[in-house]
XYZ file of C-alpha atoms in Angstrom:
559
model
C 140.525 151.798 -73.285
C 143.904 150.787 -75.063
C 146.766 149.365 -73.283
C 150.043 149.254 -75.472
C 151.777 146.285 -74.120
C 155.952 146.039 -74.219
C 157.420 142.279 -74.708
C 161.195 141.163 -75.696
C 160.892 139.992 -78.921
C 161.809 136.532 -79.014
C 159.099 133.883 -80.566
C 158.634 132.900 -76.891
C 157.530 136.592 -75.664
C 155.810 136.808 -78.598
C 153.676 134.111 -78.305
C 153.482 134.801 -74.374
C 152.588 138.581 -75.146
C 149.864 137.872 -77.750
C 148.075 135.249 -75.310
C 147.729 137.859 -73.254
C 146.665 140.156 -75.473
C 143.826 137.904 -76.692
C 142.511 137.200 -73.066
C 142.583 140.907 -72.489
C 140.456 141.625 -75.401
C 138.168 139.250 -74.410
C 137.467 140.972 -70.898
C 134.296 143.085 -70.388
C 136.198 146.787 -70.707
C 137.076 145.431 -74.561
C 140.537 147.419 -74.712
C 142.110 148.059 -77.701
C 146.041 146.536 -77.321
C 149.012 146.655 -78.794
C 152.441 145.276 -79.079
C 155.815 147.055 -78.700
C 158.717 145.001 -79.340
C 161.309 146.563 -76.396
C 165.029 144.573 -76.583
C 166.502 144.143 -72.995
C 170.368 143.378 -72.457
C 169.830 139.891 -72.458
C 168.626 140.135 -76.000
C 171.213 141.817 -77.385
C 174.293 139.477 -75.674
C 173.076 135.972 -76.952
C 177.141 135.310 -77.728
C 177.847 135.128 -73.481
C 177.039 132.089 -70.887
C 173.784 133.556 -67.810
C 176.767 133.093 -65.975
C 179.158 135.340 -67.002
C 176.548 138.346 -66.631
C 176.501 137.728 -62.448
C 178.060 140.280 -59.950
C 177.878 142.866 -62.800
C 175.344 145.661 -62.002
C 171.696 145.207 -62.896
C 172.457 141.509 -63.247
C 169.414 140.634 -62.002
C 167.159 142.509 -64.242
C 169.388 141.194 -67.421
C 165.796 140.121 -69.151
C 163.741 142.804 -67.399
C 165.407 146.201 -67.436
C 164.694 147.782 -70.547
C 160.990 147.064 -70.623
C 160.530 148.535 -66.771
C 162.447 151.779 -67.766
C 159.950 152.041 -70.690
C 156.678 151.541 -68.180
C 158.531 154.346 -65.741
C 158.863 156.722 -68.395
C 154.811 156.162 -70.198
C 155.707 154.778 -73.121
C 154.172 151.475 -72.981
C 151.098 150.193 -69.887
C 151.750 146.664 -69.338
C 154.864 145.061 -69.393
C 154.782 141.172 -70.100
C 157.557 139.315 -68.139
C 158.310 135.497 -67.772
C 157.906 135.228 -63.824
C 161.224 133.792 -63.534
C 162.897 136.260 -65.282
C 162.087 138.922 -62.392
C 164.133 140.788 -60.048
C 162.436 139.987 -56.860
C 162.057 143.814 -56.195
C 160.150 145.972 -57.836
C 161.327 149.295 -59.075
C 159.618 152.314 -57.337
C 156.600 153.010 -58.976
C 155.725 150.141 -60.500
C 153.369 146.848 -59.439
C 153.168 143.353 -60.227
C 149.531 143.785 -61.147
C 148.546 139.952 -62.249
C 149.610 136.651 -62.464
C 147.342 134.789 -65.199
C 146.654 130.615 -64.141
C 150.544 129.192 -64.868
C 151.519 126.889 -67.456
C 153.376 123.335 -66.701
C 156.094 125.024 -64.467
C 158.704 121.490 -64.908
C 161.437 121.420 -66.844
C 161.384 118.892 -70.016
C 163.984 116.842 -71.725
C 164.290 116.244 -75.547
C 166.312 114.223 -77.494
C 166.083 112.380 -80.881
C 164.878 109.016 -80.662
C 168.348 107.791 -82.699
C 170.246 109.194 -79.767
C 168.863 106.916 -77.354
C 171.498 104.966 -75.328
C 169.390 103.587 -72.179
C 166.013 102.706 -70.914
C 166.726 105.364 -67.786
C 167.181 109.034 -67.417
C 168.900 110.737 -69.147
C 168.405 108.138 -71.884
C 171.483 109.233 -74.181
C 174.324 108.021 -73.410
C 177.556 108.401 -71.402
C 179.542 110.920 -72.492
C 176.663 112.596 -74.540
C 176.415 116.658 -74.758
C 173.426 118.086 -73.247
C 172.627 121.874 -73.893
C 171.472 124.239 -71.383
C 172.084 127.926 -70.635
C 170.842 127.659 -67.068
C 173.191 127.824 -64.053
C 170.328 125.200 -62.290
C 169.929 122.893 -65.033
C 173.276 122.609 -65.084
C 174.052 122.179 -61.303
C 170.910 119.366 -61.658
C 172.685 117.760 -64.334
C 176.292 117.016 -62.592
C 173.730 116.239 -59.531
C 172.041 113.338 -61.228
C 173.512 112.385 -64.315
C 177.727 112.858 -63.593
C 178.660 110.623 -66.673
C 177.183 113.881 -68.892
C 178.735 116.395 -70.290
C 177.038 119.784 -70.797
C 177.021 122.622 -73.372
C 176.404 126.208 -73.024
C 173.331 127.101 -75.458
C 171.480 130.290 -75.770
C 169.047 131.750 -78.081
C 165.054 131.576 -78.752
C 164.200 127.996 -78.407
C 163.904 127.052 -82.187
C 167.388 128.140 -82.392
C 168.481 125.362 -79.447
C 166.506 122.838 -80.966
C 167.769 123.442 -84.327
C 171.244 122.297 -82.063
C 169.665 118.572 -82.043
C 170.019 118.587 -85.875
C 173.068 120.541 -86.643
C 175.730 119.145 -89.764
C 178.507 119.751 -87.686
C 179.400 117.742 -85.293
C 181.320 120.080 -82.947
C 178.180 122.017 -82.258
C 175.382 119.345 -82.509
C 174.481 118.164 -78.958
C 172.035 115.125 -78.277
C 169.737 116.566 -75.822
C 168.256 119.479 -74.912
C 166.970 120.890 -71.456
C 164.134 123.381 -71.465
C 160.883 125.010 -69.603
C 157.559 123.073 -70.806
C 155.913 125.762 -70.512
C 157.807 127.740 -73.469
C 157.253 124.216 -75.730
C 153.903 124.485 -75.006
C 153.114 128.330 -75.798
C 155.038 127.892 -78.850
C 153.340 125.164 -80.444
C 149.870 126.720 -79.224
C 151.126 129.622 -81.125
C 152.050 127.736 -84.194
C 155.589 128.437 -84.083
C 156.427 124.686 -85.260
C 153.109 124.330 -87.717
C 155.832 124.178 -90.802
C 156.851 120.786 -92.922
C 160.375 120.766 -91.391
C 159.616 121.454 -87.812
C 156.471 119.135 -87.925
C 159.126 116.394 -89.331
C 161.870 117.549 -86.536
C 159.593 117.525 -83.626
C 158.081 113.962 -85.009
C 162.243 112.686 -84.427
C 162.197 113.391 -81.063
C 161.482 112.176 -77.437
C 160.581 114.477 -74.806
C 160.190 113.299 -71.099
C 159.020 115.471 -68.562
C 160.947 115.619 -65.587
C 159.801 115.247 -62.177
C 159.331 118.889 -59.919
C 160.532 116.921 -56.834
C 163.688 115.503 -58.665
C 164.565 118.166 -60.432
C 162.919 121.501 -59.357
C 162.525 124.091 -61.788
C 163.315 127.647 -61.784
C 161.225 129.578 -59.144
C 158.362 130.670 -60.786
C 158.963 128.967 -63.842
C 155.858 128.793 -66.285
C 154.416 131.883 -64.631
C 153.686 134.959 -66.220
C 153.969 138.613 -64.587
C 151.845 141.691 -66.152
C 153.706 144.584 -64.297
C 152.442 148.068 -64.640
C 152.728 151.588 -63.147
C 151.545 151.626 -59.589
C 148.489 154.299 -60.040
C 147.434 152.890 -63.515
C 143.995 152.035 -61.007
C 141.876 151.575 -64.358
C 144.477 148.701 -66.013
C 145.119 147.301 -61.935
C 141.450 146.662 -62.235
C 141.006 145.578 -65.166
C 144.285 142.957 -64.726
C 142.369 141.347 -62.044
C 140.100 139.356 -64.285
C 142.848 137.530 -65.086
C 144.385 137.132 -62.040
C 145.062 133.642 -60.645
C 145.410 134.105 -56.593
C 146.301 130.316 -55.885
C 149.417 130.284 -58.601
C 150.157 133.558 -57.286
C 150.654 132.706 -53.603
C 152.447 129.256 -54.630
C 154.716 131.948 -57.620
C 155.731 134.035 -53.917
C 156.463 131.363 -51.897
C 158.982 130.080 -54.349
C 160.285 133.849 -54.847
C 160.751 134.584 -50.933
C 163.358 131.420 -51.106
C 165.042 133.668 -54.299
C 164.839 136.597 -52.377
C 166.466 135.852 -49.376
C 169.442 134.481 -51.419
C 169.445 137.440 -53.149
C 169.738 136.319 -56.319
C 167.972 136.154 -60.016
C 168.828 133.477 -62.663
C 172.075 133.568 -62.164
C 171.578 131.733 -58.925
C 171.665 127.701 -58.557
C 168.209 126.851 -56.943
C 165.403 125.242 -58.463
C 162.210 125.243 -56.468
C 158.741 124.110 -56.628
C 155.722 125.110 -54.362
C 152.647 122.297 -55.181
C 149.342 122.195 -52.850
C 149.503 119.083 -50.536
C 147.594 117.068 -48.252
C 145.776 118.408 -45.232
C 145.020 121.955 -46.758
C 148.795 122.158 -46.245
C 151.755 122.870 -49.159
C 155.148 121.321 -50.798
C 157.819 122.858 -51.731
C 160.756 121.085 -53.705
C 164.058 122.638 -53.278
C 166.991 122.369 -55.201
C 169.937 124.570 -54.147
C 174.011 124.582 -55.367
C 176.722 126.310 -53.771
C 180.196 126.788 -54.188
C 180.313 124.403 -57.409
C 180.102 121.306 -55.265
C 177.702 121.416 -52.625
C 174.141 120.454 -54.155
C 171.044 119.506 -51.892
C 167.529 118.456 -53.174
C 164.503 118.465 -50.261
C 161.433 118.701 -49.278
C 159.691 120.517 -47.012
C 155.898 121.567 -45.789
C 154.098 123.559 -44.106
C 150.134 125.085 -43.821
C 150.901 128.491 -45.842
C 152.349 128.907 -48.924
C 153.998 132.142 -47.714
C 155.216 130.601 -44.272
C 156.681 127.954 -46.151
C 159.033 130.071 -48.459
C 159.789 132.143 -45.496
C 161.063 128.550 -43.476
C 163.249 127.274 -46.430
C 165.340 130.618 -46.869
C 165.854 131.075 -43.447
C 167.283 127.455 -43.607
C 169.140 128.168 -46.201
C 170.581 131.121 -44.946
C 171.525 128.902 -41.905
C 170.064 131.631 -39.454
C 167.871 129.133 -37.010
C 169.194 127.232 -34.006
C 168.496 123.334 -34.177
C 166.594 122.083 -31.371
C 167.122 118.156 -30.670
C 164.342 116.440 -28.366
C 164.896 112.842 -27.081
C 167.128 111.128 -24.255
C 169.512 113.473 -22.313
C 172.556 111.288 -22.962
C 171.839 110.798 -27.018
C 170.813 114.543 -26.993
C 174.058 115.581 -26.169
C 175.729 113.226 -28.370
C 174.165 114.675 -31.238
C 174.472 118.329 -30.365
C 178.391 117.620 -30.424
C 178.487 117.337 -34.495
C 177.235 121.130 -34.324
C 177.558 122.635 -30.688
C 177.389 126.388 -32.318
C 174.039 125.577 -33.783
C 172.349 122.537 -32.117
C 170.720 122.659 -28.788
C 169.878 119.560 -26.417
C 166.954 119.642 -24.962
C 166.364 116.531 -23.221
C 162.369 116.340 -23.235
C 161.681 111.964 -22.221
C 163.389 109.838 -20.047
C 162.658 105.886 -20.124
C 162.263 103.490 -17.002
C 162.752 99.551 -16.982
C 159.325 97.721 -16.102
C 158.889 94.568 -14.501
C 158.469 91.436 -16.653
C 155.293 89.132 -15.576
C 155.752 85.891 -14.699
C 153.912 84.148 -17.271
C 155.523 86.712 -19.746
C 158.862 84.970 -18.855
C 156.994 81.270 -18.918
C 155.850 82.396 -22.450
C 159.463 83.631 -23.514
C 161.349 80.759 -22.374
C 158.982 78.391 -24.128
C 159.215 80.336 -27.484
C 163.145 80.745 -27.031
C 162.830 76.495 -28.108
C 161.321 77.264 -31.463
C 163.407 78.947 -33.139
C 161.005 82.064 -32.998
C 162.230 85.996 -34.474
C 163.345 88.492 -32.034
C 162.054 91.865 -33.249
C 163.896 95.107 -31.576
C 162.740 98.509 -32.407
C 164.977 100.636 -30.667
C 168.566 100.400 -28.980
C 166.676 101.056 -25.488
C 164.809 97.828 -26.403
C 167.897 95.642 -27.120
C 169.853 97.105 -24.091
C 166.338 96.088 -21.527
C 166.236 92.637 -22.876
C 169.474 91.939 -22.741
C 169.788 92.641 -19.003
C 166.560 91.346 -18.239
C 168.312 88.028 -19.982
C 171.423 88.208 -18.108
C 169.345 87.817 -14.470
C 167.446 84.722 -16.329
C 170.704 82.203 -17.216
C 168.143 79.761 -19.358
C 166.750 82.352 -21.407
C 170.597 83.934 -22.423
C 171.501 80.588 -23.148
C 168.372 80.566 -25.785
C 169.429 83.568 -27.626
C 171.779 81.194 -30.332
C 168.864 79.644 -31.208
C 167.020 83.088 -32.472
C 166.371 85.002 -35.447
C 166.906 88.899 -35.091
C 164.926 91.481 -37.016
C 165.871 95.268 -36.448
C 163.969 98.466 -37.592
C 167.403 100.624 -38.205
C 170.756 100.626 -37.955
C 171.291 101.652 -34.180
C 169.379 99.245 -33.293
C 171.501 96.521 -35.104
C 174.567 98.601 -33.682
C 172.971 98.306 -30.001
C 172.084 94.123 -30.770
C 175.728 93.753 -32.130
C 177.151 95.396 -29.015
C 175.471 92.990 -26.735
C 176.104 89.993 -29.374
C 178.935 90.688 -31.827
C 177.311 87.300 -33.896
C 173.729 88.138 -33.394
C 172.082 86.452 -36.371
C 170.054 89.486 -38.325
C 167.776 88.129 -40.888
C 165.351 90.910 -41.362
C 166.179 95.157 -41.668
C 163.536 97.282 -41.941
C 163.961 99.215 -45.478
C 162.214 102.449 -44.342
C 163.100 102.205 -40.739
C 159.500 101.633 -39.644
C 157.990 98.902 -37.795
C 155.478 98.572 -40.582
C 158.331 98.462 -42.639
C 159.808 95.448 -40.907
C 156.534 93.923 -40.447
C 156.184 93.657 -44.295
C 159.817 92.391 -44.809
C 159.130 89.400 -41.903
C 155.834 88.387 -43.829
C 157.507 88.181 -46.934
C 159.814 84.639 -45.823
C 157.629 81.573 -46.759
C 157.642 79.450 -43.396
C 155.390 80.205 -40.225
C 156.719 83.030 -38.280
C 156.768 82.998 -34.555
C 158.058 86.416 -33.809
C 158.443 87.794 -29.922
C 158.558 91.864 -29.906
C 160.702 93.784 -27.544
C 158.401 96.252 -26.498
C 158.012 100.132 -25.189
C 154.793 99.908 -23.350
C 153.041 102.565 -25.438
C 153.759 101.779 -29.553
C 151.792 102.023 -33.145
C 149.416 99.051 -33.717
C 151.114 99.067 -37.465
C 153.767 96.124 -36.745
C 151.110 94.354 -34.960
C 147.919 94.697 -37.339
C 150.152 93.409 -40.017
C 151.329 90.578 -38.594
C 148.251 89.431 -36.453
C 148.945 85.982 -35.252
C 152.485 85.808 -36.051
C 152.939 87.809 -32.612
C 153.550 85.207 -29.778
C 154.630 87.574 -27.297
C 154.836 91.541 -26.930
C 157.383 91.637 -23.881
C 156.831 95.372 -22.454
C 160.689 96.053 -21.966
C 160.357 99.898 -20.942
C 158.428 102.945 -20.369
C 158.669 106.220 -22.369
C 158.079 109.537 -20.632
C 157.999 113.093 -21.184
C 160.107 114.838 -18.623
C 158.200 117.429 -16.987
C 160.721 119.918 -15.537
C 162.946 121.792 -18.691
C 165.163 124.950 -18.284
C 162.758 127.330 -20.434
C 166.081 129.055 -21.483
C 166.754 126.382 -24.354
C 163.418 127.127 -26.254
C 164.232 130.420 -28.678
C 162.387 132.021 -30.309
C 162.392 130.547 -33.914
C 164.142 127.288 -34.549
C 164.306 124.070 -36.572
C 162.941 121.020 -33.777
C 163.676 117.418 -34.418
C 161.260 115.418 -32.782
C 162.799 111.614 -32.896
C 159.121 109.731 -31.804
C 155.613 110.519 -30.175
C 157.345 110.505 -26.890
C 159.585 113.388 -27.671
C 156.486 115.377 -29.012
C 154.670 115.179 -26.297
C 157.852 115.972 -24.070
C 158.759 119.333 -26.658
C 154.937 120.317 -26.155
C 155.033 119.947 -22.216
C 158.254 121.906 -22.448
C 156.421 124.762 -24.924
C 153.500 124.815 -22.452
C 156.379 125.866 -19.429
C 157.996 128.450 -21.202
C 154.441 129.565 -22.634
C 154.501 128.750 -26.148
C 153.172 126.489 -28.137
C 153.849 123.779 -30.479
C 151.417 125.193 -33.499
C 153.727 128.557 -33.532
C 154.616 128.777 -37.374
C 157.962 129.468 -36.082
C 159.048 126.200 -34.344
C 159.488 124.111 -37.602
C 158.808 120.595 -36.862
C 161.076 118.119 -38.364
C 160.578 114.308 -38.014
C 162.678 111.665 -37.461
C 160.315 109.092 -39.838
C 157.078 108.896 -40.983
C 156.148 107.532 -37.460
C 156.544 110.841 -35.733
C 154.976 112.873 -39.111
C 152.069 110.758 -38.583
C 151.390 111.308 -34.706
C 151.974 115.572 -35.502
C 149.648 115.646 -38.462
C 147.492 113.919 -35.602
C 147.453 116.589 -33.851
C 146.644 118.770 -36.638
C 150.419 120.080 -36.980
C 152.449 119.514 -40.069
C 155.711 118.448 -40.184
C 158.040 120.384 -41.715
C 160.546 118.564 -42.805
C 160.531 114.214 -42.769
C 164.429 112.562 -42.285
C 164.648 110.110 -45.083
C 166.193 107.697 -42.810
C 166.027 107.337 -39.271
C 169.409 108.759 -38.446
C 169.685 112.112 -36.221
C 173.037 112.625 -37.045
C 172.183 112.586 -40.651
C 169.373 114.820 -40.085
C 171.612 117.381 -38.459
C 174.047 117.317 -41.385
C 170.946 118.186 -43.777
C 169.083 120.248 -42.196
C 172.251 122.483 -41.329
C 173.647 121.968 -44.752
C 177.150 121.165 -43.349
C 179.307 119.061 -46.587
């Protein structure tokens, strides 16, 4: 069996081409392969910027072109394509036959270590010149590191590192962005075994740099063998190389590409990784009109169901559902009324304080003791429940006041403008506030304004420091919803266990159910993630704050 194989013929494709090669031979059929060099159009133009190529036809196959025209007409077998370089549509006739186990897909930074300026990424310094070809790494730079300024390098990688050393000033740059992956094949391959490279590399730092801070290319570090469609022999043959896992995580990351229609001339980075649960990642970097840049994350059971999700977010094509109290519902669903709908899904009702629970709070009211409020519902119960009791409003000047977020500060403020506030949750959790209250040094005596049904977290951390849990209010799912506002796909925020358990009473009256992949559940904290994972669902997207607002803004992409 031979299989002539077709590769560009950079030192990169090269090495990438002969890897394969090698594994090949080493299968049970034993082929016989060889190597046609095959220049594509992206070759030949190395004197233009990625960008200037985009909106001109066959854009998107600027790397690829030339060496699928060559499979279509039978003059080479296999075709050997960096993943990312790949129109996300394959010509008629062909197949993406194999994706070999991927290389480091993240992208790396290099530098020499006498252009060091700062103990922090990017580590030159202000005003330095990095060099990068790529439309993403570029968007990702102004993203993260403003104070840099960036050149426009192309060429086989030697040639941009050989930038880091350049006489002339005008064209040297201090650091480099590139793929790992292509470092990594080309030293395997010996491409830097020479006196002078061995010496250049030695000069330099390289720092890897994080997938979830700055996503790489979709399918970057993946290679695709592509072939003709009824080759059946070399199909079968490809699949003993054939890596299923990077090849579902590769797709995933390509559906996002796909639905923005676009190749490497597009601004999004994006990284698919396996996650807890049995469930995936994906880390999302997407620019638009040269200002608007957004980095997320996002999760879901499937790799496939998860690219799917992100585009259509992208695309802005699903309603936003927003669960919680009918009043702050339709607050919310006023910063977007054409794509937010309020669906009102608990209600909360006032319960009556115990006598000795009022003994108890009056008493700790004399020592100075920490108020601890956990929601603006909270602050607005105790406050009237202190307005029928004169003695215990007359305590409150006395008090400490620790809040889990900033509505709940607003809500405290609003019923005392000088309420003293000596402890903010950092992550807007109670555990969060817990930790922050145990950090002070004297003996806390702290009193929590209460829903009746919470998390043991603030409690289990602070054991004995808890005088009093006053049980302000009741949370309850509201049983009766128009079955009109559920459609069929849509992004849900779900603001507490409450309003889960209200959005799955209101999926079980229209008939639906909360597991359906497409009702993406989106939490408002790590509260809420925790109670759907307990209930086996994952959360698709986590606010990084506990603001709705906020949430809306991001998950709609409004600037």
């Amino acid at each position: 069996m031979k299989i002539r194989i077709g590769s560009r013929g950079s030192d990169l494709a090269l090495a990438q081409s002969r890897w394969v090669a090698a594994q090949l031979e080493a299968l049970p059929q034993k082929p016989t392969v060889e190597i046609e060099i095959i220049k594509t159009r992206g070759d030949v133009n190395l004197d233009r910027p990625l960008a200037s190529f985009a909106g001109e036809p066959d854009a998107k196959g600027l790397f690829t072109k030339e060496l699928e025209q060559a499979l279509l007409e039978g003059r080479i077998d296999l075709a050997i394509h960096s993943f990312k370089d790949l129109p996300t549509e394959n010509p008629a006739g062909l197949t993406l036959a194999c994706t070999p186990p991927r290389e480091d897909p993240e992208d790396i930074l290099l530098f020499r270590k006498s252009s060091r300026g700062r103990d922090h990424l990017p580590f030159v310094s202000a005003g330095s010149r990095i060099g990068t070809s790529s439309i993403r790494r570029q968007e990702l730079v102004r993203h993260h590191w403003p104070d840099i300024k960036i050149t426009d390098i192309r060429g086989n990688v030697p040639t941009r590192l050989a930038r880091l050393f350049d006489s002339d000033p005008d064209r040297r740059v201090e650091a480099l962005l590139l793929a790992a992956a292509g470092m990594k094949r080309l030293r395997a391959a010996g491409a830097f075994a020479d006196a002078l490279w061995s010496d250049r590399l030695a000069e330099l730092e390289v720092h890897p740099l994080e997938a979830a801070v700055f996503p790489p290319a979709p399918a970057q570090g993946a290679l695709a063998l592509q072939c003709r469609a009824d080759d059946g022999v070399l199909i079968e043959c490809l699949m003993g190389l054939h890596s299923d896992p990077d090849f579902a995580r590769v797709q995933s990351e390509r559906h996002v590409l796909r639905v923005l229609e676009g190749g490497c001339h597009v601004p999004l980075g994006c990284h698919c990784v396996p996650s807890v649960r049995e469930s995936f990642s994906i880390h999302v970097f997407h620019a638009r009109s040269g200002k608007v840049r957004r980095l997320f994350t996002r999760h879901a059971h499937t790799a496939e169901a998860l690219g799917k999700a992100v585009g259509q977010e992208l695309l802005g094509q699903l309603p936003i559902i927003v669960t919680g109290k009918s009043e702050r519902v339709a607050e919310i669903r006023a910063l977007a009324p054409e794509r937010v709908i309020a669906c009102a899904t608990i209600e909360t009702e006032a319960l009556p304080i115990p006598a000795e629970d009022l003994k108890n709070l009056a008493d700790l009211l004399e020592t100075n003791p920490i108020l601890a409020a956990f929601s603006a519902t909270g602050v607005r119960a105790f406050f009237e429940l202190a307005r029928q009791n004169v003695s215990i409003h007359e305590s409150l000047s006395r008090v400490r006041w620790a809040v889990v977020g900033s509505r709940t500060e607003a809500a405290l403020l609003d019923q005392l403008p000088r309420a003293p506030v000596a402890f903010r949750s950092p992550d807007g959790t109670a555990g969060g506030l817990a930790a922050v209250i145990q950090s002070q040094p004297d003996d806390p005596k702290v009193i929590a304004l209460a829903a009746e049904r919470t998390r043991p977290d603030f409690y289990t951390k602070l054991g004995p420091a808890i005088r009093l849990k006053l049980n302000l209010y009741r949370t309850k799912p509201i049983e009766s919803l128009d079955k009109a506002n559920l459609p069929p796909a849509a992004l849900v925020i779900l603001g507490s266990p409450s309003s889960v358990d209200g959005f799955q009473a209101h999926c079980q009256a229209a008939g639906r159910s909360l597991s359906e992949p497409q009702l993406l559940l989106c939490a408002i904290g790590p509260t809420t993630a925790d109670y759907l994972r307990s209930l086996d669902l994952e959360p698709y997207a986590i606010a990084p704050e506990p603001d709705y607002e906020a949430f809306v803004r991001e998950l709609s992409h409004k600037d």
